Amino acid sequence: GNSVTQMEGPVTLSEEAFLTINCTYTATGYPSLFWYVQYPGEGLQLLLKATKADDKGSNKGFEATYRKETTSFHLEKGSVQVSDSAVYFCALSDPDTGGFKTIFGAGTRLFVKA
Amino acid sequence: EAGVVQSPRYKIIEKKQPVAFWCNPISGHNTLYWYLQNLGQGPELLIRYENEEAVDDSQLPKDRFSAERLKGVDSTLKIQPAELGDSAVYLCASSLVSSRSNEQFFGPGTRLTVL
């Protein structure tokens, strides 16, 4: 079946470091891809998305590019802040359900130290 | 604008007891989702509503779980009887419409502990 695999955490970085969180997917067809973020005590919220190959999603300094050839959607940020500490979830819209079902990865916890 | 509201935020019950969770989606959102999130895992869909119709309940364990969305607005998820393995966070989400690129808005979740 369709699935999402993301790098295990926790990831611990110092402030202003470069961030990469790897995400790869398995899907029949052409899913949309998402990154959601969950701050402590809050619900998940959409960070960025890409709906077709080679699209780049970006928001709040984060970006990710839909790479069909490598089935990847890695999340990057050039300079992280303490306030970026959260759990990040990679997700796809399941083509087998017409895209109506979202499949989430296990999440990657990020700690940023001052 | 108010976000997705869930209550209670925390619930502790003995096994075999019933429990119910309530969700009020963002006003005007037609699609409502209930997810289960186990510790260290991503959310897994339990049921999806389009207005008051359950259009995908294939992952809902129907022997003990039930859900309703009367009038197509707020929703209740029930477990009866609860088992130890039901301890998890139950998330509610809503979206304006269903589409392959839709943004879902999540509530803070209800953390259930079954003793």
Short mmCIF file of N, CA, C and O in Angstrom, two decimals, chain B:
data_model
loop_
_atom_site.label_atom_id
_atom_site.label_comp_id
_atom_site.label_asym_id
_atom_site.label_seq_id
_atom_site.Cartn_x
_atom_site.Cartn_y
_atom_site.Cartn_z
N GLU B 1 -10.89 33.90 14.02
CA GLU B 1 -11.70 32.73 13.69
C GLU B 1 -11.34 31.58 14.63
O GLU B 1 -10.17 31.28 14.84
N ALA B 2 -12.37 30.97 15.22
CA ALA B 2 -12.12 29.86 16.13
C ALA B 2 -11.63 28.66 15.36
O ALA B 2 -12.05 28.40 14.23
N GLY B 3 -10.72 27.90 15.98
CA GLY B 3 -10.22 26.70 15.35
C GLY B 3 -11.10 25.51 15.68
O GLY B 3 -12.22 25.65 16.18
N VAL B 4 -10.60 24.32 15.41
CA VAL B 4 -11.32 23.09 15.75
C VAL B 4 -11.26 22.91 17.26
O VAL B 4 -10.18 22.96 17.86
N VAL B 5 -12.42 22.70 17.85
CA VAL B 5 -12.52 22.56 19.30
C VAL B 5 -12.78 21.11 19.65
O VAL B 5 -13.67 20.47 19.06
N GLN B 6 -12.04 20.59 20.61
CA GLN B 6 -12.25 19.23 21.08
C GLN B 6 -12.38 19.24 22.59
O GLN B 6 -11.72 20.02 23.27
N SER B 7 -13.23 18.34 23.09
CA SER B 7 -13.30 18.15 24.53
C SER B 7 -13.66 16.71 24.84
O SER B 7 -14.31 16.03 24.02
N PRO B 8 -13.21 16.20 25.99
CA PRO B 8 -12.27 16.86 26.89
C PRO B 8 -10.85 16.81 26.33
O PRO B 8 -10.61 16.17 25.32
N ARG B 9 -9.92 17.51 26.95
CA ARG B 9 -8.53 17.43 26.52
C ARG B 9 -7.85 16.17 27.05
O ARG B 9 -6.98 15.61 26.40
N TYR B 10 -8.28 15.75 28.21
CA TYR B 10 -7.71 14.54 28.83
C TYR B 10 -8.84 13.72 29.44
O TYR B 10 -9.82 14.27 29.94
N LYS B 11 -8.67 12.39 29.36
CA LYS B 11 -9.67 11.51 29.96
C LYS B 11 -8.97 10.26 30.45
O LYS B 11 -8.20 9.63 29.72
N ILE B 12 -9.25 9.90 31.71
CA ILE B 12 -8.72 8.68 32.29
C ILE B 12 -9.90 7.83 32.73
O ILE B 12 -10.76 8.29 33.47
N ILE B 13 -9.94 6.59 32.25
CA ILE B 13 -11.05 5.70 32.59
C ILE B 13 -10.51 4.31 32.89
O ILE B 13 -9.38 3.96 32.52
N GLU B 14 -11.35 3.51 33.53
CA GLU B 14 -11.04 2.11 33.75
C GLU B 14 -11.43 1.33 32.49
O GLU B 14 -12.37 1.71 31.78
N LYS B 15 -10.72 0.23 32.25
CA LYS B 15 -11.09 -0.61 31.10
C LYS B 15 -12.53 -1.12 31.27
O LYS B 15 -13.03 -1.25 32.37
N LYS B 16 -13.16 -1.33 30.12
CA LYS B 16 -14.56 -1.76 30.01
C LYS B 16 -15.56 -0.63 30.21
O LYS B 16 -16.75 -0.85 30.02
N GLN B 17 -15.10 0.55 30.60
CA GLN B 17 -16.00 1.69 30.70
C GLN B 17 -16.22 2.34 29.35
O GLN B 17 -15.40 2.22 28.44
N PRO B 18 -17.32 3.04 29.16
CA PRO B 18 -17.53 3.79 27.93
C PRO B 18 -16.87 5.16 28.01
O PRO B 18 -16.63 5.68 29.11
N VAL B 19 -16.59 5.76 26.85
CA VAL B 19 -16.04 7.10 26.81
C VAL B 19 -16.49 7.76 25.51
O VAL B 19 -16.75 7.08 24.51
N ALA B 20 -16.64 9.07 25.57
CA ALA B 20 -17.06 9.82 24.37
C ALA B 20 -16.21 11.06 24.21
O ALA B 20 -15.84 11.71 25.21
N PHE B 21 -15.93 11.39 22.98
CA PHE B 21 -15.15 12.58 22.64
C PHE B 21 -16.01 13.46 21.73
O PHE B 21 -16.73 12.96 20.87
N TRP B 22 -15.85 14.76 21.92
CA TRP B 22 -16.67 15.71 21.14
C TRP B 22 -15.77 16.61 20.31
O TRP B 22 -14.67 16.99 20.74
N CYS B 23 -16.25 16.95 19.13
CA CYS B 23 -15.50 17.82 18.24
C CYS B 23 -16.43 18.83 17.57
O CYS B 23 -17.50 18.46 17.05
N ASN B 24 -16.01 20.09 17.58
CA ASN B 24 -16.72 21.12 16.82
C ASN B 24 -15.77 21.66 15.76
O ASN B 24 -14.75 22.27 16.10
N PRO B 25 -16.07 21.44 14.49
CA PRO B 25 -15.14 21.85 13.43
C PRO B 25 -15.20 23.36 13.18
O PRO B 25 -16.04 24.06 13.75
N ILE B 26 -14.36 23.82 12.32
CA ILE B 26 -14.38 25.23 11.91
C ILE B 26 -15.68 25.49 11.16
O ILE B 26 -16.10 24.68 10.33
N SER B 27 -16.28 26.61 11.45
CA SER B 27 -17.57 26.94 10.85
C SER B 27 -17.48 26.93 9.33
O SER B 27 -16.57 27.51 8.74
N GLY B 28 -18.42 26.22 8.71
CA GLY B 28 -18.46 26.16 7.25
C GLY B 28 -17.69 25.02 6.64
O GLY B 28 -17.78 24.78 5.43
N HIS B 29 -16.93 24.29 7.46
CA HIS B 29 -16.17 23.15 6.93
C HIS B 29 -17.09 21.94 6.80
O HIS B 29 -17.67 21.48 7.77
N ASN B 30 -17.17 21.42 5.58
CA ASN B 30 -18.08 20.31 5.32
C ASN B 30 -17.49 18.96 5.70
O ASN B 30 -18.22 18.03 6.00
N THR B 31 -16.18 18.86 5.65
CA THR B 31 -15.52 17.57 5.87
C THR B 31 -14.93 17.51 7.28
O THR B 31 -14.27 18.44 7.72
N LEU B 32 -15.22 16.42 7.95
CA LEU B 32 -14.72 16.22 9.31
C LEU B 32 -14.05 14.85 9.40
O LEU B 32 -14.54 13.87 8.83
N TYR B 33 -12.92 14.81 10.08
CA TYR B 33 -12.13 13.59 10.21
C TYR B 33 -11.90 13.28 11.70
O TYR B 33 -11.67 14.19 12.49
N TRP B 34 -11.91 12.02 12.02
CA TRP B 34 -11.40 11.55 13.31
C TRP B 34 -10.17 10.69 13.05
O TRP B 34 -10.19 9.79 12.19
N TYR B 35 -9.10 10.99 13.80
CA TYR B 35 -7.85 10.25 13.68
C TYR B 35 -7.49 9.67 15.04
O TYR B 35 -7.80 10.23 16.09
N LEU B 36 -6.72 8.59 14.98
CA LEU B 36 -6.10 7.99 16.16
C LEU B 36 -4.60 8.22 16.04
O LEU B 36 -4.02 7.98 14.97
N GLN B 37 -3.98 8.70 17.12
CA GLN B 37 -2.54 8.89 17.10
C GLN B 37 -1.92 8.17 18.30
O GLN B 37 -2.10 8.59 19.45
N ASN B 38 -1.20 7.10 18.01
CA ASN B 38 -0.46 6.41 19.07
C ASN B 38 0.86 7.12 19.31
O ASN B 38 1.37 7.84 18.45
N LEU B 39 1.42 6.91 20.47
CA LEU B 39 2.66 7.57 20.87
C LEU B 39 3.77 7.29 19.87
O LEU B 39 4.02 6.15 19.51
N GLY B 40 4.38 8.37 19.39
CA GLY B 40 5.49 8.21 18.46
C GLY B 40 5.09 7.87 17.04
O GLY B 40 5.94 7.52 16.22
N GLN B 41 3.80 7.98 16.74
CA GLN B 41 3.30 7.66 15.41
C GLN B 41 2.54 8.85 14.83
O GLN B 41 2.17 9.79 15.53
N GLY B 42 2.30 8.77 13.53
CA GLY B 42 1.49 9.79 12.89
C GLY B 42 0.01 9.45 13.04
O GLY B 42 -0.35 8.34 13.40
N PRO B 43 -0.85 10.42 12.76
CA PRO B 43 -2.29 10.16 12.84
C PRO B 43 -2.73 9.10 11.82
O PRO B 43 -2.22 9.07 10.71
N GLU B 44 -3.70 8.29 12.23
CA GLU B 44 -4.30 7.29 11.34
C GLU B 44 -5.80 7.54 11.28
O GLU B 44 -6.45 7.65 12.32
N LEU B 45 -6.33 7.60 10.07
CA LEU B 45 -7.74 7.93 9.90
C LEU B 45 -8.65 6.85 10.46
O LEU B 45 -8.47 5.66 10.19
N LEU B 46 -9.63 7.27 11.25
CA LEU B 46 -10.68 6.37 11.72
C LEU B 46 -11.94 6.51 10.85
O LEU B 46 -12.54 5.51 10.43
N ILE B 47 -12.34 7.76 10.61
CA ILE B 47 -13.57 7.98 9.86
C ILE B 47 -13.56 9.37 9.26
O ILE B 47 -12.96 10.29 9.83
N ARG B 48 -14.17 9.50 8.09
CA ARG B 48 -14.29 10.80 7.41
C ARG B 48 -15.76 11.05 7.09
O ARG B 48 -16.45 10.17 6.56
N TYR B 49 -16.22 12.24 7.42
CA TYR B 49 -17.59 12.67 7.12
C TYR B 49 -17.59 13.74 6.03
O TYR B 49 -16.75 14.65 6.04
N GLU B 50 -18.52 13.62 5.12
CA GLU B 50 -18.88 14.71 4.23
C GLU B 50 -20.28 15.17 4.67
O GLU B 50 -21.25 14.45 4.50
N ASN B 51 -20.34 16.35 5.24
CA ASN B 51 -21.58 16.80 5.90
C ASN B 51 -21.97 15.75 6.95
O ASN B 51 -21.15 15.40 7.78
N GLU B 52 -23.18 15.20 6.89
CA GLU B 52 -23.55 14.24 7.93
C GLU B 52 -23.31 12.79 7.51
O GLU B 52 -23.57 11.87 8.28
N GLU B 53 -22.76 12.58 6.32
CA GLU B 53 -22.58 11.22 5.81
C GLU B 53 -21.16 10.72 6.08
O GLU B 53 -20.17 11.39 5.73
N ALA B 54 -21.07 9.53 6.66
CA ALA B 54 -19.77 8.88 6.86
C ALA B 54 -19.36 8.25 5.54
O ALA B 54 -19.89 7.20 5.15
N VAL B 55 -18.40 8.85 4.83
CA VAL B 55 -18.04 8.38 3.49
C VAL B 55 -16.86 7.41 3.52
O VAL B 55 -16.60 6.73 2.53
N ASP B 56 -16.12 7.37 4.62
CA ASP B 56 -15.03 6.41 4.76
C ASP B 56 -14.92 6.03 6.23
O ASP B 56 -14.40 6.81 7.04
N ASP B 57 -15.41 4.86 6.57
CA ASP B 57 -15.29 4.37 7.95
C ASP B 57 -14.62 3.00 7.95
O ASP B 57 -14.80 2.21 8.88
N SER B 58 -13.84 2.74 6.91
CA SER B 58 -13.25 1.42 6.74
C SER B 58 -12.24 1.07 7.84
O SER B 58 -11.97 -0.10 8.08
N GLN B 59 -11.65 2.08 8.50
CA GLN B 59 -10.66 1.83 9.54
C GLN B 59 -11.26 1.93 10.94
O GLN B 59 -10.52 1.84 11.93
N LEU B 60 -12.54 2.12 11.05
CA LEU B 60 -13.17 2.25 12.37
C LEU B 60 -13.53 0.86 12.90
O LEU B 60 -14.27 0.12 12.25
N PRO B 61 -13.00 0.49 14.06
CA PRO B 61 -13.35 -0.83 14.65
C PRO B 61 -14.79 -0.81 15.15
O PRO B 61 -15.08 -0.39 16.26
N LYS B 62 -15.68 -1.30 14.33
CA LYS B 62 -17.10 -1.07 14.57
C LYS B 62 -17.68 -1.91 15.71
O LYS B 62 -18.81 -1.67 16.14
N ASP B 63 -16.89 -2.87 16.20
CA ASP B 63 -17.41 -3.65 17.32
C ASP B 63 -17.47 -2.81 18.59
O ASP B 63 -18.31 -3.05 19.47
N ARG B 64 -16.59 -1.82 18.71
CA ARG B 64 -16.59 -1.02 19.94
C ARG B 64 -16.62 0.47 19.71
O ARG B 64 -16.86 1.24 20.62
N PHE B 65 -16.32 0.91 18.49
CA PHE B 65 -16.28 2.34 18.18
C PHE B 65 -17.52 2.73 17.39
O PHE B 65 -17.97 1.98 16.52
N SER B 66 -18.02 3.91 17.69
CA SER B 66 -19.10 4.47 16.88
C SER B 66 -18.91 5.98 16.80
O SER B 66 -18.22 6.58 17.64
N ALA B 67 -19.48 6.56 15.78
CA ALA B 67 -19.36 8.01 15.60
C ALA B 67 -20.64 8.52 14.98
O ALA B 67 -21.37 7.79 14.31
N GLU B 68 -20.90 9.78 15.22
CA GLU B 68 -22.04 10.42 14.58
C GLU B 68 -21.74 11.89 14.34
O GLU B 68 -20.92 12.49 15.04
N ARG B 69 -22.40 12.42 13.34
CA ARG B 69 -22.27 13.84 13.02
C ARG B 69 -23.66 14.34 12.64
O ARG B 69 -23.97 14.54 11.47
N LEU B 70 -24.46 14.53 13.64
CA LEU B 70 -25.82 14.98 13.42
C LEU B 70 -25.82 16.40 12.89
O LEU B 70 -25.01 17.23 13.32
N LYS B 71 -26.68 16.68 11.92
CA LYS B 71 -26.82 18.01 11.34
C LYS B 71 -25.56 18.47 10.62
O LYS B 71 -25.46 19.65 10.27
N GLY B 72 -24.60 17.58 10.44
CA GLY B 72 -23.43 17.92 9.65
C GLY B 72 -22.52 18.98 10.25
O GLY B 72 -21.76 19.62 9.53
N VAL B 73 -22.59 19.14 11.57
CA VAL B 73 -21.72 20.15 12.20
C VAL B 73 -20.80 19.44 13.19
O VAL B 73 -19.80 18.84 12.77
N ASP B 74 -21.14 19.46 14.48
CA ASP B 74 -20.24 18.82 15.43
C ASP B 74 -20.41 17.30 15.41
O ASP B 74 -21.37 16.76 14.86
N SER B 75 -19.44 16.64 16.03
CA SER B 75 -19.38 15.19 15.95
C SER B 75 -18.98 14.59 17.28
O SER B 75 -18.28 15.25 18.09
N THR B 76 -19.42 13.35 17.51
CA THR B 76 -19.05 12.62 18.70
C THR B 76 -18.48 11.27 18.31
O THR B 76 -19.02 10.59 17.43
N LEU B 77 -17.38 10.89 18.94
CA LEU B 77 -16.77 9.58 18.76
C LEU B 77 -16.90 8.84 20.09
O LEU B 77 -16.56 9.40 21.14
N LYS B 78 -17.39 7.62 20.05
CA LYS B 78 -17.60 6.86 21.27
C LYS B 78 -16.86 5.53 21.23
O LYS B 78 -16.75 4.90 20.17
N ILE B 79 -16.40 5.11 22.39
CA ILE B 79 -15.81 3.79 22.55
C ILE B 79 -16.55 3.08 23.68
O ILE B 79 -16.71 3.64 24.76
N GLN B 80 -17.07 1.89 23.38
CA GLN B 80 -17.77 1.14 24.40
C GLN B 80 -17.70 -0.35 24.11
O GLN B 80 -18.25 -0.78 23.07
N PRO B 81 -17.03 -1.15 24.93
CA PRO B 81 -16.26 -0.75 26.09
C PRO B 81 -14.81 -0.45 25.72
O PRO B 81 -14.29 -0.97 24.73
N ALA B 82 -14.15 0.38 26.51
CA ALA B 82 -12.76 0.71 26.24
C ALA B 82 -11.84 -0.44 26.67
O ALA B 82 -12.12 -1.15 27.64
N GLU B 83 -10.75 -0.59 25.91
CA GLU B 83 -9.73 -1.57 26.23
C GLU B 83 -8.40 -0.86 26.48
O GLU B 83 -8.24 0.30 26.09
N LEU B 84 -7.48 -1.56 27.12
CA LEU B 84 -6.18 -0.96 27.45
C LEU B 84 -5.51 -0.39 26.20
O LEU B 84 -4.91 0.68 26.23
N GLY B 85 -5.62 -1.13 25.09
CA GLY B 85 -4.97 -0.72 23.86
C GLY B 85 -5.55 0.51 23.20
O GLY B 85 -5.01 1.01 22.21
N ASP B 86 -6.66 1.01 23.74
CA ASP B 86 -7.28 2.23 23.19
C ASP B 86 -6.60 3.49 23.70
O ASP B 86 -6.93 4.60 23.23
N SER B 87 -5.69 3.36 24.65
CA SER B 87 -4.97 4.54 25.15
C SER B 87 -4.19 5.18 24.02
O SER B 87 -3.35 4.53 23.39
N ALA B 88 -4.49 6.44 23.73
CA ALA B 88 -3.92 7.14 22.59
C ALA B 88 -4.46 8.57 22.60
O ALA B 88 -5.22 8.95 23.49
N VAL B 89 -4.06 9.33 21.60
CA VAL B 89 -4.64 10.66 21.39
C VAL B 89 -5.62 10.57 20.23
O VAL B 89 -5.29 10.02 19.17
N TYR B 90 -6.81 11.11 20.44
CA TYR B 90 -7.84 11.10 19.40
C TYR B 90 -7.96 12.52 18.85
O TYR B 90 -8.26 13.46 19.58
N LEU B 91 -7.68 12.64 17.56
CA LEU B 91 -7.64 13.94 16.91
C LEU B 91 -8.86 14.13 16.02
O LEU B 91 -9.29 13.20 15.33
N CYS B 92 -9.35 15.33 16.02
CA CYS B 92 -10.41 15.72 15.09
C CYS B 92 -9.84 16.77 14.15
O CYS B 92 -9.04 17.62 14.57
N ALA B 93 -10.22 16.70 12.90
CA ALA B 93 -9.78 17.68 11.91
C ALA B 93 -10.94 18.03 11.00
O ALA B 93 -11.90 17.27 10.89
N SER B 94 -10.85 19.17 10.37
CA SER B 94 -11.89 19.54 9.40
C SER B 94 -11.24 20.23 8.21
O SER B 94 -10.11 20.73 8.28
N SER B 95 -11.95 20.20 7.10
CA SER B 95 -11.51 20.91 5.91
C SER B 95 -12.73 21.45 5.19
O SER B 95 -13.84 20.93 5.35
N LEU B 96 -12.49 22.46 4.37
CA LEU B 96 -13.61 23.11 3.69
C LEU B 96 -14.31 22.14 2.76
O LEU B 96 -15.53 22.01 2.77
N VAL B 97 -13.53 21.46 1.96
CA VAL B 97 -14.05 20.44 1.06
C VAL B 97 -13.05 19.32 1.00
O VAL B 97 -11.92 19.45 1.49
N SER B 98 -13.45 18.22 0.41
CA SER B 98 -12.52 17.12 0.19
C SER B 98 -11.87 17.29 -1.17
O SER B 98 -12.55 17.44 -2.18
N SER B 99 -10.57 17.30 -1.20
CA SER B 99 -9.84 17.30 -2.46
C SER B 99 -8.47 16.72 -2.19
O SER B 99 -8.05 16.60 -1.05
N ARG B 100 -7.75 16.39 -3.25
CA ARG B 100 -6.45 15.75 -3.06
C ARG B 100 -5.41 16.73 -2.54
O ARG B 100 -4.35 16.32 -2.10
N SER B 101 -5.70 18.01 -2.55
CA SER B 101 -4.73 18.98 -2.04
C SER B 101 -5.29 19.77 -0.87
O SER B 101 -4.79 20.84 -0.56
N ASN B 102 -6.34 19.23 -0.25
CA ASN B 102 -7.01 20.01 0.79
C ASN B 102 -6.15 20.15 2.04
O ASN B 102 -5.42 19.25 2.42
N GLU B 103 -6.24 21.32 2.67
CA GLU B 103 -5.59 21.56 3.95
C GLU B 103 -6.55 21.13 5.04
O GLU B 103 -7.70 21.55 5.07
N GLN B 104 -6.07 20.32 5.95
CA GLN B 104 -6.86 19.93 7.09
C GLN B 104 -6.45 20.76 8.30
O GLN B 104 -5.26 21.03 8.51
N PHE B 105 -7.43 21.14 9.10
CA PHE B 105 -7.21 21.91 10.31
C PHE B 105 -7.50 20.99 11.50
O PHE B 105 -8.59 20.43 11.59
N PHE B 106 -6.52 20.86 12.38
CA PHE B 106 -6.61 19.91 13.47
C PHE B 106 -6.94 20.59 14.80
O PHE B 106 -6.46 21.70 15.08
N GLY B 107 -7.70 19.89 15.61
CA GLY B 107 -7.87 20.28 16.99
C GLY B 107 -6.69 19.80 17.82
O GLY B 107 -5.83 19.08 17.32
N PRO B 108 -6.66 20.15 19.12
CA PRO B 108 -5.53 19.80 19.98
C PRO B 108 -5.54 18.34 20.41
O PRO B 108 -4.55 17.83 20.91
N GLY B 109 -6.68 17.65 20.21
CA GLY B 109 -6.74 16.24 20.55
C GLY B 109 -7.26 15.98 21.95
O GLY B 109 -7.25 16.86 22.82
N THR B 110 -7.73 14.75 22.15
CA THR B 110 -8.10 14.25 23.47
C THR B 110 -7.17 13.09 23.80
O THR B 110 -7.11 12.11 23.05
N ARG B 111 -6.46 13.23 24.90
CA ARG B 111 -5.55 12.15 25.32
C ARG B 111 -6.32 11.20 26.23
O ARG B 111 -6.75 11.59 27.32
N LEU B 112 -6.50 9.96 25.77
CA LEU B 112 -7.23 8.95 26.54
C LEU B 112 -6.25 7.98 27.19
O LEU B 112 -5.36 7.45 26.52
N THR B 113 -6.44 7.78 28.49
CA THR B 113 -5.69 6.76 29.22
C THR B 113 -6.68 5.75 29.78
O THR B 113 -7.61 6.12 30.51
N VAL B 114 -6.48 4.48 29.41
CA VAL B 114 -7.34 3.40 29.90
C VAL B 114 -6.53 2.57 30.90
O VAL B 114 -5.47 2.04 30.56
N LEU B 115 -7.03 2.49 32.13
CA LEU B 115 -6.31 1.79 33.20
C LEU B 115 -6.86 0.39 33.42
O LEU B 115 -8.05 0.15 33.18
#
